PDB file of C-alpha atoms in Angstrom:
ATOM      1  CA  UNK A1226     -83.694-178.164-224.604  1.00 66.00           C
ATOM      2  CA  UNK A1227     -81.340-177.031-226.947  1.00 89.00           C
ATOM      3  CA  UNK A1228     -81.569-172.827-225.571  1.00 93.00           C
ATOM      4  CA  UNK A1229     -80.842-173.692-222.005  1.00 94.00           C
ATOM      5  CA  UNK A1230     -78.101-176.028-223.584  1.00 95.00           C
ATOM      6  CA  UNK A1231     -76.329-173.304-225.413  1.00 96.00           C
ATOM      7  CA  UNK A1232     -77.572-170.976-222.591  1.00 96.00           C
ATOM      8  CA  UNK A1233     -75.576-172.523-220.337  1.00 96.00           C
ATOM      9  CA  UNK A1234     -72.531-173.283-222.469  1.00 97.00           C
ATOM     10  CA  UNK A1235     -72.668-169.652-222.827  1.00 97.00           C
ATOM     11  CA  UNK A1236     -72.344-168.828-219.537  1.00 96.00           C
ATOM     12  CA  UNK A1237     -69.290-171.182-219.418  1.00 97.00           C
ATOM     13  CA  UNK A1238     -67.544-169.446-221.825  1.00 97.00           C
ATOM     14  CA  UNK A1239     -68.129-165.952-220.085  1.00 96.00           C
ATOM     15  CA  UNK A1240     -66.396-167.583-217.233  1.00 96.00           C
ATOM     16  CA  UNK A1241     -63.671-168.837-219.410  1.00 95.00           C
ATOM     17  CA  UNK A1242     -62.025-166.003-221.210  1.00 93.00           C
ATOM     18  CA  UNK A1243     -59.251-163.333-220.071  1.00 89.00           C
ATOM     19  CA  UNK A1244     -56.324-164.019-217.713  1.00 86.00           C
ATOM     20  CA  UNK A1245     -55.935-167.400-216.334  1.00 87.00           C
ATOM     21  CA  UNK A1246     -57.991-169.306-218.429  1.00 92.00           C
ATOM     22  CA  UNK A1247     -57.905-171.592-221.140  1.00 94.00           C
ATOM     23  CA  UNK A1248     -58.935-173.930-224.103  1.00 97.00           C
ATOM     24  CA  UNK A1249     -58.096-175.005-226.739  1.00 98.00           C
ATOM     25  CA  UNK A1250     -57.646-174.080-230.223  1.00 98.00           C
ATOM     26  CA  UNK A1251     -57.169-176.496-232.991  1.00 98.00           C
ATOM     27  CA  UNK A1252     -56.002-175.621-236.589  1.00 98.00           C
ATOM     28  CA  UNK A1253     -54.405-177.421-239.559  1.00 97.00           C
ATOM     29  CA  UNK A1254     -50.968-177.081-240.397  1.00 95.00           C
ATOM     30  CA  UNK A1255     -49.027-177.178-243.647  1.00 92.00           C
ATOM     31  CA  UNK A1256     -48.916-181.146-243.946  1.00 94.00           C
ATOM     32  CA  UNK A1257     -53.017-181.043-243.957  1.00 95.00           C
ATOM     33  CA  UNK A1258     -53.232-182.472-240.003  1.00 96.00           C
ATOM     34  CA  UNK A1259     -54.698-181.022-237.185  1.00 96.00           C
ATOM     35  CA  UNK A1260     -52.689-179.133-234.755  1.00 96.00           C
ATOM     36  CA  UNK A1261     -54.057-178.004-231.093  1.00 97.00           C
ATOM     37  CA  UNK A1262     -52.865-175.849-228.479  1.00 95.00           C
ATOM     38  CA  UNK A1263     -53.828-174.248-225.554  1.00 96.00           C
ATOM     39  CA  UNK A1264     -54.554-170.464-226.003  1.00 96.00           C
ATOM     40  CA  UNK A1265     -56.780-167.769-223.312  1.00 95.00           C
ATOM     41  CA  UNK A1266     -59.831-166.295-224.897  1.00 96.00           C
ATOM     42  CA  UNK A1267     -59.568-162.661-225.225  1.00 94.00           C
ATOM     43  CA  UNK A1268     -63.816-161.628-225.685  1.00 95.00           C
ATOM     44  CA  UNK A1269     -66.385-163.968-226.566  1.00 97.00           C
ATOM     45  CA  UNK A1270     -70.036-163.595-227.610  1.00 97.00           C
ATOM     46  CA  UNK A1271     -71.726-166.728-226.472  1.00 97.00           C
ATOM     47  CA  UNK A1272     -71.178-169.301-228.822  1.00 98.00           C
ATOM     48  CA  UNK A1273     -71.047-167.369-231.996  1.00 98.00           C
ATOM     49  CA  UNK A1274     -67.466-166.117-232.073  1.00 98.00           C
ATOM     50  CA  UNK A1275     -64.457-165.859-229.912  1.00 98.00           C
ATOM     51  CA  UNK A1276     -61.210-163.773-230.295  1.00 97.00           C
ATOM     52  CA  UNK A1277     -57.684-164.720-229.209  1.00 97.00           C
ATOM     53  CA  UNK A1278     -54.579-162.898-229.409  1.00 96.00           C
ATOM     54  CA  UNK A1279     -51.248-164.116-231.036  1.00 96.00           C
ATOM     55  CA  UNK A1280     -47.733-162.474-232.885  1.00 97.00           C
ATOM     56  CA  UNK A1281     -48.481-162.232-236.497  1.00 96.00           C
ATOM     57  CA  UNK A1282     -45.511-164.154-236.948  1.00 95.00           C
ATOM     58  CA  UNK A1283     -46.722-167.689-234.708  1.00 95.00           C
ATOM     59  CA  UNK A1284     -47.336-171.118-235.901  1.00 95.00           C
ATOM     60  CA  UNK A1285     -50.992-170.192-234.983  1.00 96.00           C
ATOM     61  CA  UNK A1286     -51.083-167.192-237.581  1.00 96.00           C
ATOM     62  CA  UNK A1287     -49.662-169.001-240.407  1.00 95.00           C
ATOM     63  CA  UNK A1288     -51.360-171.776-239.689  1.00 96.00           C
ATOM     64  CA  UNK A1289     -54.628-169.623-240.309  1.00 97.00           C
ATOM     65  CA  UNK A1290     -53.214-167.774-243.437  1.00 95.00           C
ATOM     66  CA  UNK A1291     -53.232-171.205-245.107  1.00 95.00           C
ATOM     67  CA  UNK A1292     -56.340-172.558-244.073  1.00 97.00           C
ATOM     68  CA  UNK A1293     -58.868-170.710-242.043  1.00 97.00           C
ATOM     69  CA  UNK A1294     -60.567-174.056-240.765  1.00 97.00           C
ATOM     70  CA  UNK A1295     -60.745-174.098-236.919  1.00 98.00           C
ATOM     71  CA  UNK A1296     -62.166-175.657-233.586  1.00 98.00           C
ATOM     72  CA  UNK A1297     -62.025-174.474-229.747  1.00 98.00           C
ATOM     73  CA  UNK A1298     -62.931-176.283-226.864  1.00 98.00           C
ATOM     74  CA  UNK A1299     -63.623-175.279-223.495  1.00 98.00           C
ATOM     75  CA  UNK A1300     -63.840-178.137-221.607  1.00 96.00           C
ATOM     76  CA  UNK A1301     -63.509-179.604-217.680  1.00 93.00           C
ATOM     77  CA  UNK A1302     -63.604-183.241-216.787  1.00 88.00           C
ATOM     78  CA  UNK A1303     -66.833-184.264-215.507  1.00 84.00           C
ATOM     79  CA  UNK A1304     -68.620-180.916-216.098  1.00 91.00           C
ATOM     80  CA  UNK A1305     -68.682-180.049-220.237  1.00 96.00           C
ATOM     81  CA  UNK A1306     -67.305-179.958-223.038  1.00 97.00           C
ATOM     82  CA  UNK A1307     -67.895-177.153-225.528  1.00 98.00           C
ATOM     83  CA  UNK A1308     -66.967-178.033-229.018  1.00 98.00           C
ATOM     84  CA  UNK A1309     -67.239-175.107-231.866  1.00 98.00           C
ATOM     85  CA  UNK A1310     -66.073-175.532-235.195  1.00 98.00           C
ATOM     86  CA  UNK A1311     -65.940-172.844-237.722  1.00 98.00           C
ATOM     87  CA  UNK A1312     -64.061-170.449-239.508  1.00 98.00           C
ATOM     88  CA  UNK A1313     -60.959-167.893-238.255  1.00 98.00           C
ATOM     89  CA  UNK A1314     -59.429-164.915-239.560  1.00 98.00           C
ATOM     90  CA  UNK A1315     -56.208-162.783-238.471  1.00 98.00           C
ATOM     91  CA  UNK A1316     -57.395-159.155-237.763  1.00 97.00           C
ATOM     92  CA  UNK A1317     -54.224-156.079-237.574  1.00 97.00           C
ATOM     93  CA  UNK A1318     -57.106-153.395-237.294  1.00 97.00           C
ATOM     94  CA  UNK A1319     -55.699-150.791-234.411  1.00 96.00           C
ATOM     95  CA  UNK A1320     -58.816-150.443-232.530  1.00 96.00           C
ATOM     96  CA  UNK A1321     -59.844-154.337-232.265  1.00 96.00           C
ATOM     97  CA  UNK A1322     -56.341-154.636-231.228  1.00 96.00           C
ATOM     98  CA  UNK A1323     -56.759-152.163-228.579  1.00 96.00           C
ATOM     99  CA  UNK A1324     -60.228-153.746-227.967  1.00 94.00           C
ATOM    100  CA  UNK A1325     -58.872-157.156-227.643  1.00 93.00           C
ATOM    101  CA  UNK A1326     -56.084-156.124-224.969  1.00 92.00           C
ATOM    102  CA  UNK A1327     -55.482-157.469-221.756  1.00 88.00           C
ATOM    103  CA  UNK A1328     -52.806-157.327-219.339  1.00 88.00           C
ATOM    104  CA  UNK A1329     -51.383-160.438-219.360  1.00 88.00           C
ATOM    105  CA  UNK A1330     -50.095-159.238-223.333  1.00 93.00           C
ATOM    106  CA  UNK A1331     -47.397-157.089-221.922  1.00 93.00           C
ATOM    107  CA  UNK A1332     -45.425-160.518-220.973  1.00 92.00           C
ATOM    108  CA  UNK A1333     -45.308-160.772-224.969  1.00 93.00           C
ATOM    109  CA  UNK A1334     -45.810-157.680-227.000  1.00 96.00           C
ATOM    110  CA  UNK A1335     -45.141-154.048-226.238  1.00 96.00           C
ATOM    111  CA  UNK A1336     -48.888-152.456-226.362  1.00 95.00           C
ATOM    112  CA  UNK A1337     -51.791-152.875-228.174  1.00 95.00           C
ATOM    113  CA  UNK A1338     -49.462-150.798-231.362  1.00 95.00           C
ATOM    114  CA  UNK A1339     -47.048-153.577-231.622  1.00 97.00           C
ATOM    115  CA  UNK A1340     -47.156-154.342-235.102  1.00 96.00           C
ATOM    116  CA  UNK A1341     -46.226-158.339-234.281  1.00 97.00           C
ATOM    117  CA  UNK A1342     -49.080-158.536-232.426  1.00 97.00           C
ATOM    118  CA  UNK A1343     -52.270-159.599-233.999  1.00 98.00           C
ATOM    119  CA  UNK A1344     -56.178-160.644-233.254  1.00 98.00           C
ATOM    120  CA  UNK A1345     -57.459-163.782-234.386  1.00 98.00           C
ATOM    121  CA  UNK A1346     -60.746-163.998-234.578  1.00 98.00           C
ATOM    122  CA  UNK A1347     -63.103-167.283-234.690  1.00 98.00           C
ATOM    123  CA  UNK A1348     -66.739-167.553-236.130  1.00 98.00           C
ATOM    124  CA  UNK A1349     -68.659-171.036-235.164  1.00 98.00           C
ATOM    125  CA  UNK A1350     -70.414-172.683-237.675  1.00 98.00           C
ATOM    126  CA  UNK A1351     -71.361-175.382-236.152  1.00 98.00           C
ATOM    127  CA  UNK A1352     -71.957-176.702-232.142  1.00 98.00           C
ATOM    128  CA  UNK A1353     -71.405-179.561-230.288  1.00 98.00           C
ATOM    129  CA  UNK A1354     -72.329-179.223-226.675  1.00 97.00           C
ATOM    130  CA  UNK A1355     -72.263-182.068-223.789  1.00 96.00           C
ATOM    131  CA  UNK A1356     -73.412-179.455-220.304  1.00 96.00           C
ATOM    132  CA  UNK A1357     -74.496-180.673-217.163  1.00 90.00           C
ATOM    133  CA  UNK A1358     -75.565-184.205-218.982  1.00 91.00           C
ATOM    134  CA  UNK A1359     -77.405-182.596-221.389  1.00 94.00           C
ATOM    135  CA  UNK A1360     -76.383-182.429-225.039  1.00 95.00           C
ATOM    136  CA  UNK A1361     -77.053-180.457-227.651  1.00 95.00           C
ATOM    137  CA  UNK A1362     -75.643-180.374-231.563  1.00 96.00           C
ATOM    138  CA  UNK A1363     -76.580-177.966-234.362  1.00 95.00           C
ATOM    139  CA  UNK A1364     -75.481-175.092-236.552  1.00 96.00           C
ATOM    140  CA  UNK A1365     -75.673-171.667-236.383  1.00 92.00           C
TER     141      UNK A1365
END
C-alpha cells in the first residue's frame, strides 16, 4: 500500500509546482524555532526532492545557511496532506538557475543571471503521507 501511497502523493506534487501554486516550507530560524511560509515549487521529482526559488539575501536563505533542517507540505483540506522532512541547500550554479526559471520570477529578479537570485533545493529524508484516506510513513 505504501507505492500507490507515494504514487499518488507524487502525482499531487506534479500538479502542485510552477505558477499559481503553493505549500509550504518550514525552516528554523536564528532563535532555534520553526519558521513556515508559503513558497511555489519550482521542479519536483516525486517525493525525493523539490526546488524553490528565493533572493540570496531572504529570511529563507539565511535561514538555510544556519541550519539546513527543513519540511514542505503540500496539503488541501479534506484531500491530503504531504509531509517531507529533510535536508536543503542554497544552489548559485548558472545553469540550475536557468533550469529552475519560471515566469512568474521576473516580478522579483531580473533573469535567471541575477546574482540575488538563488535556488534552494530540498532532499526528503523522511515521508509522512495521509492521500485519499490512506496513509503511509517511511524513509527514503
Amino acid at each position: 500500500m505504501n507505492q500507490e501511497v507515494i504514487g499518488r502523493a507524487c502525482e499531487i506534487i506534479a500538479q502542485n509546482i510552477g505558477e499559481d501554486s503553493y505549500c509550504t516550507l518550514a525552516l528554523i530560524d536564528a532563535q532555534g524555532y520553526p519558521t513556515a511560509s508559503t513558497i511555489t515549487a519550482s521542479k519536483a521529482q516525486g517525493i525525493e526532492w523539490l526546488t524553490f526559488c528565493t533572493g540570496l539575501e531572504s529570511n529563507k536563505a539565511k535561514r538555510i545557511a544556519s541550519c539546513n533542517r527543513a519540511s514542505v507540505c503540500f496539503n488541501q483540506e479534506g484531500a491530503y496532506n504531504i509531509t517531507l522532512v529533510g535536508s536543503i541547500e542554497i544552489i548559485t550554479d548558472p545553469n540550475v538557475k536557468q533550469e529552475m526559471w519560471y515566469g512568474g520570477l521576473a516580478n522579483h529578479f531580473s533573469g535567471f543571471d541575477d546574482p540575488g537570485y538563488c535556488v534552494l533545493r530540498f532532499t526528503t529524508q523522511r515521508y509522512n503521507l495521509l492521500v485519499d484516506w490512506k496513509e503511509a510513513v517511511g524513509t527514503l
